[in-house]
PDB file of C-alpha atoms in Angstrom:
ATOM      1  CA  MET A 795      -0.004  -0.095   0.104  1.00 52.00           C
ATOM      2  CA  SER A 796       1.360   3.626  -0.666  1.00 77.00           C
ATOM      3  CA  LYS A 797       1.094   5.967   1.630  1.00 94.00           C
ATOM      4  CA  VAL A 798      -2.156   7.339   2.285  1.00 98.00           C
ATOM      5  CA  LEU A 799      -3.200  11.390   1.965  1.00 98.00           C
ATOM      6  CA  VAL A 800      -6.005  12.123   5.120  1.00 98.00           C
ATOM      7  CA  PHE A 801      -7.076  15.696   4.046  1.00 98.00           C
ATOM      8  CA  GLY A 802     -10.408  17.992   5.030  1.00 98.00           C
ATOM      9  CA  HIS A 803     -12.014  19.852   2.477  1.00 97.00           C
ATOM     10  CA  GLN A 804     -11.114  23.065   0.173  1.00 95.00           C
ATOM     11  CA  ASN A 805     -10.905  26.459   1.985  1.00 92.00           C
ATOM     12  CA  PRO A 806      -9.989  24.164   5.325  1.00 96.00           C
ATOM     13  CA  ASP A 807     -12.053  25.441   8.913  1.00 95.00           C
ATOM     14  CA  THR A 808     -10.200  24.720  12.028  1.00 97.00           C
ATOM     15  CA  ASP A 809     -12.105  21.132  11.980  1.00 98.00           C
ATOM     16  CA  ALA A 810     -10.695  20.140   8.425  1.00 98.00           C
ATOM     17  CA  ILE A 811      -7.078  21.116   9.019  1.00 98.00           C
ATOM     18  CA  THR A 812      -7.054  19.728  12.528  1.00 98.00           C
ATOM     19  CA  SER A 813      -9.454  16.386  11.777  1.00 98.00           C
ATOM     20  CA  ALA A 814      -6.804  15.442   8.976  1.00 98.00           C
ATOM     21  CA  ILE A 815      -3.674  15.618  11.634  1.00 98.00           C
ATOM     22  CA  SER A 816      -5.600  13.906  14.245  1.00 98.00           C
ATOM     23  CA  TYR A 817      -6.938  10.925  12.305  1.00 98.00           C
ATOM     24  CA  ALA A 818      -3.931  10.676  10.310  1.00 98.00           C
ATOM     25  CA  TYR A 819      -2.184  10.218  13.436  1.00 98.00           C
ATOM     26  CA  LEU A 820      -4.562   7.603  14.326  1.00 98.00           C
ATOM     27  CA  GLN A 821      -3.809   5.723  11.152  1.00 98.00           C
ATOM     28  CA  ASN A 822      -0.165   5.389  11.527  1.00 98.00           C
ATOM     29  CA  LYS A 823      -0.648   4.419  15.354  1.00 98.00           C
ATOM     30  CA  LEU A 824      -2.867   1.605  13.487  1.00 98.00           C
ATOM     31  CA  GLY A 825      -0.003   0.796  11.156  1.00 97.00           C
ATOM     32  CA  VAL A 826      -1.161   2.388   8.177  1.00 97.00           C
ATOM     33  CA  GLU A 827       1.172   4.747   6.710  1.00 97.00           C
ATOM     34  CA  ALA A 828      -0.841   8.288   6.294  1.00 98.00           C
ATOM     35  CA  GLU A 829       0.212  11.998   6.218  1.00 98.00           C
ATOM     36  CA  ALA A 830      -2.169  14.729   6.813  1.00 98.00           C
ATOM     37  CA  VAL A 831      -2.147  17.103   4.317  1.00 98.00           C
ATOM     38  CA  ALA A 832      -4.244  20.324   2.922  1.00 98.00           C
ATOM     39  CA  LEU A 833      -6.144  21.383   0.062  1.00 97.00           C
ATOM     40  CA  SER A 834      -5.039  25.129   0.998  1.00 95.00           C
ATOM     41  CA  GLU A 835      -3.235  27.229   3.699  1.00 94.00           C
ATOM     42  CA  PRO A 836      -5.080  27.519   7.092  1.00 95.00           C
ATOM     43  CA  ASN A 837      -6.441  30.585   8.520  1.00 92.00           C
ATOM     44  CA  GLU A 838      -5.572  33.058  11.297  1.00 92.00           C
ATOM     45  CA  GLU A 839      -8.076  30.872  13.614  1.00 95.00           C
ATOM     46  CA  THR A 840      -6.445  27.901  12.749  1.00 97.00           C
ATOM     47  CA  ALA A 841      -3.281  29.037  12.790  1.00 97.00           C
ATOM     48  CA  TYR A 842      -3.293  30.390  16.264  1.00 97.00           C
ATOM     49  CA  ALA A 843      -4.265  27.009  17.022  1.00 98.00           C
ATOM     50  CA  LEU A 844      -1.825  25.525  15.537  1.00 98.00           C
ATOM     51  CA  ASN A 845       1.036  27.884  17.185  1.00 98.00           C
ATOM     52  CA  TYR A 846      -0.366  27.636  20.723  1.00 98.00           C
ATOM     53  CA  PHE A 847       0.111  23.484  20.564  1.00 98.00           C
ATOM     54  CA  LYS A 848       3.298  24.111  18.474  1.00 98.00           C
ATOM     55  CA  MET A 849       1.779  21.938  15.731  1.00 98.00           C
ATOM     56  CA  ALA A 850       3.032  22.531  12.316  1.00 97.00           C
ATOM     57  CA  ALA A 851       0.309  22.825   9.324  1.00 98.00           C
ATOM     58  CA  PRO A 852      -0.091  19.778   7.202  1.00 98.00           C
ATOM     59  CA  ARG A 853       1.518  20.565   3.757  1.00 97.00           C
ATOM     60  CA  VAL A 854      -0.005  22.082   0.758  1.00 98.00           C
ATOM     61  CA  ILE A 855      -1.623  19.835  -2.307  1.00 96.00           C
ATOM     62  CA  ASP A 856      -2.710  21.148  -5.257  1.00 88.00           C
ATOM     63  CA  SER A 857      -3.776  17.282  -6.285  1.00 94.00           C
ATOM     64  CA  VAL A 858      -3.708  13.588  -5.019  1.00 96.00           C
ATOM     65  CA  LYS A 859      -3.409  11.803  -7.617  1.00 95.00           C
ATOM     66  CA  PRO A 860       0.546  12.050  -8.701  1.00 94.00           C
ATOM     67  CA  GLU A 861       1.426  11.362  -5.064  1.00 94.00           C
ATOM     68  CA  THR A 862      -0.807   8.364  -4.394  1.00 96.00           C
ATOM     69  CA  ASN A 863      -3.972   6.054  -5.120  1.00 96.00           C
ATOM     70  CA  GLN A 864      -5.296   6.195  -2.052  1.00 97.00           C
ATOM     71  CA  VAL A 865      -6.770   8.760   0.333  1.00 98.00           C
ATOM     72  CA  MET A 866      -9.039   9.188   3.619  1.00 98.00           C
ATOM     73  CA  LEU A 867     -11.638  12.066   3.812  1.00 98.00           C
ATOM     74  CA  VAL A 868     -12.160  14.337   6.999  1.00 98.00           C
ATOM     75  CA  ASP A 869     -14.672  17.112   7.370  1.00 98.00           C
ATOM     76  CA  HIS A 870     -16.497  16.452   3.892  1.00 97.00           C
ATOM     77  CA  ASN A 871     -17.704  14.206   1.202  1.00 97.00           C
ATOM     78  CA  GLU A 872     -19.268  16.080  -1.563  1.00 95.00           C
ATOM     79  CA  ALA A 873     -17.129  15.642  -4.557  1.00 94.00           C
ATOM     80  CA  GLN A 874     -17.079  19.415  -5.320  1.00 93.00           C
ATOM     81  CA  GLN A 875     -15.772  19.884  -2.065  1.00 94.00           C
ATOM     82  CA  SER A 876     -12.885  17.492  -2.376  1.00 96.00           C
ATOM     83  CA  ALA A 877      -9.569  17.653  -4.445  1.00 96.00           C
ATOM     84  CA  SER A 878      -9.928  18.057  -7.619  1.00 94.00           C
ATOM     85  CA  ASP A 879      -9.063  15.100  -9.268  1.00 96.00           C
ATOM     86  CA  ILE A 880     -10.968  12.687  -6.580  1.00 96.00           C
ATOM     87  CA  LYS A 881     -12.501  10.581  -8.953  1.00 94.00           C
ATOM     88  CA  GLU A 882      -9.021   9.206  -9.959  1.00 96.00           C
ATOM     89  CA  VAL A 883      -7.804   8.006  -6.499  1.00 96.00           C
ATOM     90  CA  GLU A 884      -9.581   5.121  -4.304  1.00 97.00           C
ATOM     91  CA  VAL A 885     -11.327   6.732  -1.054  1.00 97.00           C
ATOM     92  CA  LEU A 886     -10.274   4.052   1.584  1.00 98.00           C
ATOM     93  CA  ALA A 887     -12.292   6.044   4.224  1.00 98.00           C
ATOM     94  CA  VAL A 888     -14.821   9.288   5.307  1.00 98.00           C
ATOM     95  CA  VAL A 889     -15.299  10.677   8.826  1.00 98.00           C
ATOM     96  CA  ASP A 890     -17.718  13.357   8.450  1.00 98.00           C
ATOM     97  CA  HIS A 891     -20.716  15.499   9.861  1.00 97.00           C
ATOM     98  CA  HIS A 892     -21.964  16.774   7.042  1.00 95.00           C
ATOM     99  CA  ARG A 893     -24.941  15.641   4.560  1.00 93.00           C
ATOM    100  CA  ILE A 894     -23.885  13.131   2.364  1.00 94.00           C
ATOM    101  CA  ALA A 895     -24.434  13.992  -1.668  1.00 92.00           C
ATOM    102  CA  ASN A 896     -22.577  13.995  -4.827  1.00 90.00           C
ATOM    103  CA  PHE A 897     -20.672  10.869  -3.598  1.00 92.00           C
ATOM    104  CA  GLU A 898     -19.797   7.541  -4.747  1.00 92.00           C
ATOM    105  CA  THR A 899     -17.183   4.639  -4.545  1.00 93.00           C
ATOM    106  CA  ALA A 900     -16.415   1.432  -6.253  1.00 92.00           C
ATOM    107  CA  ASN A 901     -14.888  -0.424  -4.106  1.00 94.00           C
ATOM    108  CA  PRO A 902     -16.313  -0.501  -0.557  1.00 96.00           C
ATOM    109  CA  LEU A 903     -14.892   1.366   2.495  1.00 97.00           C
ATOM    110  CA  TYR A 904     -14.847   2.476   5.934  1.00 98.00           C
ATOM    111  CA  TYR A 905     -17.470   5.334   6.223  1.00 98.00           C
ATOM    112  CA  ARG A 906     -18.164   6.932   9.956  1.00 98.00           C
ATOM    113  CA  ALA A 907     -20.701   9.852  10.020  1.00 98.00           C
ATOM    114  CA  GLU A 908     -22.579  11.231  12.955  1.00 98.00           C
ATOM    115  CA  PRO A 909     -24.590  13.732  12.957  1.00 96.00           C
ATOM    116  CA  VAL A 910     -22.851  15.749  15.676  1.00 97.00           C
ATOM    117  CA  GLY A 911     -21.015  19.469  15.969  1.00 96.00           C
ATOM    118  CA  CYS A 912     -17.583  18.296  14.955  1.00 98.00           C
ATOM    119  CA  THR A 913     -15.700  16.051  13.039  1.00 98.00           C
ATOM    120  CA  ASN A 914     -12.887  15.665  15.733  1.00 98.00           C
ATOM    121  CA  THR A 915     -15.657  14.532  18.324  1.00 98.00           C
ATOM    122  CA  ILE A 916     -16.042  11.475  16.225  1.00 98.00           C
ATOM    123  CA  ILE A 917     -12.881  11.086  15.914  1.00 98.00           C
ATOM    124  CA  LEU A 918     -11.972  11.181  19.816  1.00 98.00           C
ATOM    125  CA  LYS A 919     -14.537   8.297  19.798  1.00 98.00           C
ATOM    126  CA  LEU A 920     -12.243   6.417  17.716  1.00 98.00           C
ATOM    127  CA  TYR A 921      -9.348   6.582  19.530  1.00 98.00           C
ATOM    128  CA  LYS A 922     -11.088   5.415  22.283  1.00 98.00           C
ATOM    129  CA  GLU A 923     -12.637   2.758  20.775  1.00 98.00           C
ATOM    130  CA  LYS A 924      -9.190   1.417  19.244  1.00 98.00           C
ATOM    131  CA  GLY A 925      -7.597   2.098  22.888  1.00 98.00           C
ATOM    132  CA  ILE A 926      -4.881   4.777  21.391  1.00 98.00           C
ATOM    133  CA  GLU A 927      -3.589   7.534  23.725  1.00 98.00           C
ATOM    134  CA  ILE A 928      -4.303  11.012  22.358  1.00 98.00           C
ATOM    135  CA  PRO A 929      -1.364  13.411  22.531  1.00 98.00           C
ATOM    136  CA  LYS A 930      -1.293  16.700  24.537  1.00 98.00           C
ATOM    137  CA  GLU A 931      -0.905  18.659  21.273  1.00 98.00           C
ATOM    138  CA  ILE A 932      -3.285  16.726  19.289  1.00 98.00           C
ATOM    139  CA  ALA A 933      -5.837  16.772  22.146  1.00 98.00           C
ATOM    140  CA  GLY A 934      -5.709  20.600  21.650  1.00 98.00           C
ATOM    141  CA  LEU A 935      -6.125  20.848  18.247  1.00 98.00           C
ATOM    142  CA  MET A 936      -9.098  18.647  18.460  1.00 98.00           C
ATOM    143  CA  LEU A 937     -10.660  21.076  21.394  1.00 98.00           C
ATOM    144  CA  SER A 938     -10.028  24.060  18.692  1.00 98.00           C
ATOM    145  CA  ALA A 939     -11.952  22.254  16.044  1.00 98.00           C
ATOM    146  CA  ILE A 940     -15.038  21.651  18.350  1.00 98.00           C
ATOM    147  CA  ILE A 941     -15.030  25.078  19.952  1.00 97.00           C
ATOM    148  CA  SER A 942     -14.754  26.519  16.532  1.00 96.00           C
ATOM    149  CA  ASP A 943     -17.210  24.096  14.672  1.00 95.00           C
ATOM    150  CA  SER A 944     -19.726  24.839  17.255  1.00 94.00           C
ATOM    151  CA  LEU A 945     -18.887  28.840  17.733  1.00 92.00           C
ATOM    152  CA  LEU A 946     -17.709  27.907  21.678  1.00 94.00           C
ATOM    153  CA  PHE A 947     -21.138  25.724  22.140  1.00 95.00           C
ATOM    154  CA  LYS A 948     -23.398  28.607  21.043  1.00 91.00           C
ATOM    155  CA  SER A 949     -24.420  26.838  17.560  1.00 91.00           C
ATOM    156  CA  PRO A 950     -27.619  24.694  17.248  1.00 90.00           C
ATOM    157  CA  THR A 951     -24.946  21.873  15.614  1.00 91.00           C
ATOM    158  CA  CYS A 952     -23.564  21.348  19.011  1.00 95.00           C
ATOM    159  CA  THR A 953     -24.659  18.397  20.568  1.00 97.00           C
ATOM    160  CA  GLU A 954     -23.943  16.998  24.194  1.00 98.00           C
ATOM    161  CA  GLU A 955     -21.599  14.798  22.665  1.00 98.00           C
ATOM    162  CA  ASP A 956     -19.159  17.672  21.446  1.00 98.00           C
ATOM    163  CA  VAL A 957     -19.276  19.716  25.052  1.00 98.00           C
ATOM    164  CA  ALA A 958     -18.597  16.178  26.368  1.00 98.00           C
ATOM    165  CA  ALA A 959     -15.847  15.622  24.112  1.00 98.00           C
ATOM    166  CA  ALA A 960     -14.238  19.290  24.650  1.00 98.00           C
ATOM    167  CA  LYS A 961     -14.231  18.854  28.159  1.00 98.00           C
ATOM    168  CA  GLU A 962     -12.560  15.681  27.763  1.00 98.00           C
ATOM    169  CA  LEU A 963      -9.917  17.178  25.308  1.00 98.00           C
ATOM    170  CA  ALA A 964      -9.543  20.449  27.237  1.00 98.00           C
ATOM    171  CA  GLU A 965      -8.748  18.390  30.752  1.00 98.00           C
ATOM    172  CA  ILE A 966      -6.021  16.574  28.444  1.00 98.00           C
ATOM    173  CA  ALA A 967      -4.610  19.404  26.595  1.00 98.00           C
ATOM    174  CA  GLY A 968      -4.393  21.456  29.716  1.00 98.00           C
ATOM    175  CA  VAL A 969      -6.609  24.252  28.844  1.00 98.00           C
ATOM    176  CA  ASP A 970      -9.122  26.351  29.945  1.00 97.00           C
ATOM    177  CA  MET A 971     -11.621  25.457  27.212  1.00 97.00           C
ATOM    178  CA  ASN A 972     -13.624  28.564  27.665  1.00 95.00           C
ATOM    179  CA  ALA A 973     -10.851  31.096  27.678  1.00 96.00           C
ATOM    180  CA  TYR A 974      -8.534  29.239  25.162  1.00 97.00           C
ATOM    181  CA  GLY A 975     -11.703  29.261  22.862  1.00 96.00           C
ATOM    182  CA  LEU A 976     -12.829  33.366  23.433  1.00 93.00           C
ATOM    183  CA  ASP A 977      -8.795  33.669  22.398  1.00 94.00           C
ATOM    184  CA  MET A 978      -9.193  31.444  19.001  1.00 95.00           C
ATOM    185  CA  LEU A 979     -12.256  32.776  17.812  1.00 93.00           C
ATOM    186  CA  LYS A 980     -11.529  36.024  18.360  1.00 90.00           C
ATOM    187  CA  ALA A 981      -8.107  35.636  16.628  1.00 90.00           C
ATOM    188  CA  GLY A 982      -9.757  34.439  13.514  1.00 88.00           C
ATOM    189  CA  THR A 983     -12.021  37.503  13.185  1.00 88.00           C
ATOM    190  CA  ASN A 984      -9.106  39.808  12.288  1.00 82.00           C
ATOM    191  CA  LEU A 985     -10.483  41.099   8.796  1.00 85.00           C
ATOM    192  CA  SER A 986      -8.296  44.483   8.172  1.00 79.00           C
ATOM    193  CA  ASP A 987      -6.038  43.163   6.174  1.00 83.00           C
ATOM    194  CA  LYS A 988      -8.298  40.585   3.669  1.00 89.00           C
ATOM    195  CA  THR A 989      -8.938  41.731   0.119  1.00 94.00           C
ATOM    196  CA  ALA A 990     -13.017  41.185  -0.939  1.00 96.00           C
ATOM    197  CA  LEU A 991     -11.774  37.816  -2.139  1.00 96.00           C
ATOM    198  CA  GLN A 992     -10.354  36.358   1.000  1.00 92.00           C
ATOM    199  CA  LEU A 993     -13.312  37.383   3.103  1.00 93.00           C
ATOM    200  CA  ILE A 994     -16.079  35.864   0.733  1.00 95.00           C
ATOM    201  CA  ASP A 995     -14.122  32.932   0.111  1.00 92.00           C
ATOM    202  CA  ALA A 996     -11.849  31.971   2.552  1.00 84.00           C
ATOM    203  CA  ASP A 997     -14.703  29.590   4.060  1.00 90.00           C
ATOM    204  CA  ALA A 998     -16.664  29.131   0.858  1.00 93.00           C
ATOM    205  CA  LYS A 999     -18.453  26.082  -0.489  1.00 93.00           C
ATOM    206  CA  SER A1000     -20.565  24.872  -3.690  1.00 94.00           C
ATOM    207  CA  PHE A1001     -23.636  23.652  -3.532  1.00 94.00           C
ATOM    208  CA  PRO A1002     -26.153  22.179  -6.940  1.00 93.00           C
ATOM    209  CA  MET A1003     -29.691  23.353  -5.587  1.00 94.00           C
ATOM    210  CA  GLY A1004     -32.243  22.416  -7.675  1.00 90.00           C
ATOM    211  CA  GLY A1005     -30.450  22.795 -11.125  1.00 93.00           C
ATOM    212  CA  LYS A1006     -28.491  26.165  -9.604  1.00 95.00           C
ATOM    213  CA  ASN A1007     -25.110  25.847  -8.407  1.00 95.00           C
ATOM    214  CA  LEU A1008     -24.923  28.079  -5.138  1.00 97.00           C
ATOM    215  CA  ARG A1009     -21.563  29.307  -3.280  1.00 97.00           C
ATOM    216  CA  ILE A1010     -22.208  29.846   0.394  1.00 97.00           C
ATOM    217  CA  GLY A1011     -19.413  31.527   2.115  1.00 96.00           C
ATOM    218  CA  GLN A1012     -19.199  32.466   5.784  1.00 96.00           C
ATOM    219  CA  VAL A1013     -17.233  34.797   7.719  1.00 94.00           C
ATOM    220  CA  ASN A1014     -16.965  35.684  11.545  1.00 92.00           C
ATOM    221  CA  THR A1015     -16.418  38.513  13.169  1.00 92.00           C
ATOM    222  CA  VAL A1016     -17.569  40.831  16.361  1.00 88.00           C
ATOM    223  CA  ASP A1017     -18.837  43.800  13.921  1.00 90.00           C
ATOM    224  CA  VAL A1018     -20.969  43.019  11.639  1.00 93.00           C
ATOM    225  CA  ASN A1019     -20.920  46.593  10.036  1.00 92.00           C
ATOM    226  CA  ASP A1020     -17.125  46.279  10.085  1.00 90.00           C
ATOM    227  CA  VAL A1021     -17.638  43.925   6.945  1.00 94.00           C
ATOM    228  CA  LEU A1022     -20.982  45.727   5.613  1.00 95.00           C
ATOM    229  CA  SER A1023     -19.052  48.875   5.274  1.00 94.00           C
ATOM    230  CA  ARG A1024     -17.386  47.197   2.344  1.00 95.00           C
ATOM    231  CA  GLN A1025     -20.767  45.717   0.795  1.00 97.00           C
ATOM    232  CA  ALA A1026     -20.089  47.770  -3.273  1.00 97.00           C
ATOM    233  CA  GLU A1027     -16.414  45.935  -2.703  1.00 96.00           C
ATOM    234  CA  LEU A1028     -17.902  42.515  -1.824  1.00 97.00           C
ATOM    235  CA  GLU A1029     -20.769  42.154  -4.395  1.00 98.00           C
ATOM    236  CA  ASN A1030     -18.722  42.950  -7.101  1.00 97.00           C
ATOM    237  CA  GLU A1031     -16.337  39.969  -6.226  1.00 97.00           C
ATOM    238  CA  MET A1032     -18.817  38.037  -5.599  1.00 98.00           C
ATOM    239  CA  LYS A1033     -20.505  39.485  -9.064  1.00 97.00           C
ATOM    240  CA  ASN A1034     -16.896  38.296 -10.597  1.00 97.00           C
ATOM    241  CA  GLN A1035     -16.847  34.986  -9.105  1.00 97.00           C
ATOM    242  CA  ASN A1036     -20.321  33.896 -10.225  1.00 97.00           C
ATOM    243  CA  GLU A1037     -18.969  34.678 -13.641  1.00 97.00           C
ATOM    244  CA  ILE A1038     -16.010  33.170 -13.841  1.00 96.00           C
ATOM    245  CA  ASN A1039     -16.853  29.843 -12.031  1.00 96.00           C
ATOM    246  CA  GLY A1040     -20.417  29.524 -13.184  1.00 96.00           C
ATOM    247  CA  PHE A1041     -22.288  29.713  -9.639  1.00 97.00           C
ATOM    248  CA  ASP A1042     -25.736  31.128 -10.192  1.00 97.00           C
ATOM    249  CA  MET A1043     -25.898  32.675  -6.891  1.00 97.00           C
ATOM    250  CA  PHE A1044     -23.167  33.702  -3.895  1.00 98.00           C
ATOM    251  CA  VAL A1045     -24.756  34.224  -0.883  1.00 98.00           C
ATOM    252  CA  LEU A1046     -22.410  35.562   1.822  1.00 98.00           C
ATOM    253  CA  VAL A1047     -23.071  34.871   5.370  1.00 97.00           C
ATOM    254  CA  ILE A1048     -21.810  37.429   7.918  1.00 97.00           C
ATOM    255  CA  THR A1049     -21.782  35.904  11.340  1.00 95.00           C
ATOM    256  CA  ASN A1050     -21.502  37.785  14.795  1.00 93.00           C
ATOM    257  CA  ILE A1051     -19.736  35.399  16.929  1.00 88.00           C
ATOM    258  CA  LEU A1052     -20.928  37.558  20.024  1.00 86.00           C
ATOM    259  CA  ASP A1053     -24.588  38.248  19.162  1.00 88.00           C
ATOM    260  CA  SER A1054     -25.365  34.539  17.741  1.00 90.00           C
ATOM    261  CA  ASP A1055     -27.144  36.715  14.534  1.00 94.00           C
ATOM    262  CA  SER A1056     -25.965  36.507  11.110  1.00 97.00           C
ATOM    263  CA  VAL A1057     -26.639  39.056   7.955  1.00 97.00           C
ATOM    264  CA  CYS A1058     -26.414  37.435   4.601  1.00 97.00           C
ATOM    265  CA  LEU A1059     -25.568  39.206   1.580  1.00 98.00           C
ATOM    266  CA  VAL A1060     -26.563  37.779  -2.068  1.00 98.00           C
ATOM    267  CA  VAL A1061     -25.947  38.429  -5.570  1.00 98.00           C
ATOM    268  CA  GLY A1062     -27.162  36.480  -8.080  1.00 97.00           C
ATOM    269  CA  GLU A1063     -30.617  34.939  -9.239  1.00 95.00           C
ATOM    270  CA  PRO A1064     -33.347  33.840  -8.151  1.00 95.00           C
ATOM    271  CA  LYS A1065     -33.287  36.221  -4.598  1.00 96.00           C
ATOM    272  CA  GLU A1066     -36.711  35.088  -4.193  1.00 96.00           C
ATOM    273  CA  LYS A1067     -35.617  31.996  -2.835  1.00 96.00           C
ATOM    274  CA  VAL A1068     -33.133  33.266  -0.310  1.00 97.00           C
ATOM    275  CA  GLU A1069     -36.377  35.259   1.007  1.00 97.00           C
ATOM    276  CA  GLU A1070     -38.766  32.116   1.033  1.00 97.00           C
ATOM    277  CA  ALA A1071     -36.075  30.181   2.502  1.00 97.00           C
ATOM    278  CA  PHE A1072     -35.682  32.295   5.547  1.00 97.00           C
ATOM    279  CA  ASN A1073     -39.153  34.107   5.606  1.00 96.00           C
ATOM    280  CA  VAL A1074     -37.008  37.540   5.141  1.00 97.00           C
ATOM    281  CA  LYS A1075     -37.433  40.236   2.309  1.00 97.00           C
ATOM    282  CA  LEU A1076     -33.810  41.274   0.861  1.00 97.00           C
ATOM    283  CA  GLU A1077     -33.454  44.742   1.234  1.00 97.00           C
ATOM    284  CA  ASN A1078     -29.937  46.448  -0.840  1.00 97.00           C
ATOM    285  CA  ASN A1079     -28.979  42.772  -1.475  1.00 97.00           C
ATOM    286  CA  GLN A1080     -29.125  42.005   2.560  1.00 97.00           C
ATOM    287  CA  ALA A1081     -31.255  40.585   5.609  1.00 97.00           C
ATOM    288  CA  LEU A1082     -30.844  40.098   9.352  1.00 97.00           C
ATOM    289  CA  LEU A1083     -31.163  36.284  10.306  1.00 97.00           C
ATOM    290  CA  LYS A1084     -31.780  35.783  14.149  1.00 96.00           C
ATOM    291  CA  GLY A1085     -30.073  33.107  15.500  1.00 94.00           C
ATOM    292  CA  VAL A1086     -28.364  31.857  12.241  1.00 95.00           C
ATOM    293  CA  VAL A1087     -24.973  30.821  13.189  1.00 93.00           C
ATOM    294  CA  SER A1088     -24.418  27.280  11.214  1.00 93.00           C
ATOM    295  CA  ARG A1089     -24.314  27.123   7.661  1.00 93.00           C
ATOM    296  CA  LYS A1090     -24.863  23.548   7.961  1.00 89.00           C
ATOM    297  CA  LYS A1091     -27.885  23.001   9.949  1.00 90.00           C
ATOM    298  CA  GLN A1092     -29.473  26.994   9.602  1.00 95.00           C
ATOM    299  CA  VAL A1093     -28.230  27.671   5.917  1.00 96.00           C
ATOM    300  CA  VAL A1094     -27.934  25.148   3.091  1.00 96.00           C
ATOM    301  CA  PRO A1095     -30.822  23.190   4.332  1.00 95.00           C
ATOM    302  CA  PRO A1096     -33.523  25.599   4.467  1.00 97.00           C
ATOM    303  CA  LEU A1097     -32.159  26.841   0.930  1.00 97.00           C
ATOM    304  CA  THR A1098     -32.237  23.560  -0.548  1.00 96.00           C
ATOM    305  CA  ASN A1099     -35.914  23.206   0.071  1.00 96.00           C
ATOM    306  CA  ALA A1100     -36.752  26.514  -1.147  1.00 96.00           C
ATOM    307  CA  PHE A1101     -34.632  25.527  -4.403  1.00 95.00           C
ATOM    308  CA  ASN A1102     -36.327  22.149  -4.565  1.00 90.00           C
TER     309      ASN A1102
END
């Protein structure tokens, strides 16, 4: 067996990067030669976690076929969110907490998907099931992912299992999860030096819905108005991305991590589907989404229902 590459989705967030690290470490302990890689550079939040726990970022790759015939996917399964040549290699395993779509394999595989708030919550179970001890640094990264995906346990995607896992991992890592978590989340909201393209695309995923191709990006902030002050610039770049990549619509979800609300900014058609999905009226291409913080649970499902 050649070396197995383990990676998360495009535009990786903290869970995508750290679940690749934690799952690759587990695989190596189980006798599989595995390497954690990433499909692009870590964002500021993830970089904060990596620096805090003194762990190196995975190397970035453009494609997988030149290096291996076998891969393992974490924190995603949809082909359009994965490596560009994912269909040219064998997927040996998937560990994920998202919907299953646009995914099929020629051979049987290990597939572990659970409706929890974070992939690393599942990976913690796998460590315990296999009797593998988690190093302090990796426990810290796994904790970071749970905090990130749950917005410090405020997201509706957060389950009791996530909270319990975070407490267990915090003890191993030797940190106060609330104090550390808030510092990490704030590190990811430094947006002043970002270009419009970086803001809209740093955490963006593509979703086919009802014959349309939607791009849904999300940016976390402590002041939504700081982001909306650049609305014209953002809309222009969203329009450019629609034209370049064939997106019918670009939806940017701007989330206030302190208030747990979001504002959506929409470029493309049909906008009435967005209004229908969230029972709002778009004014100047934007609308307040009260209590909405999770793309996975509160944005993608209602949009999918509206478009289908």
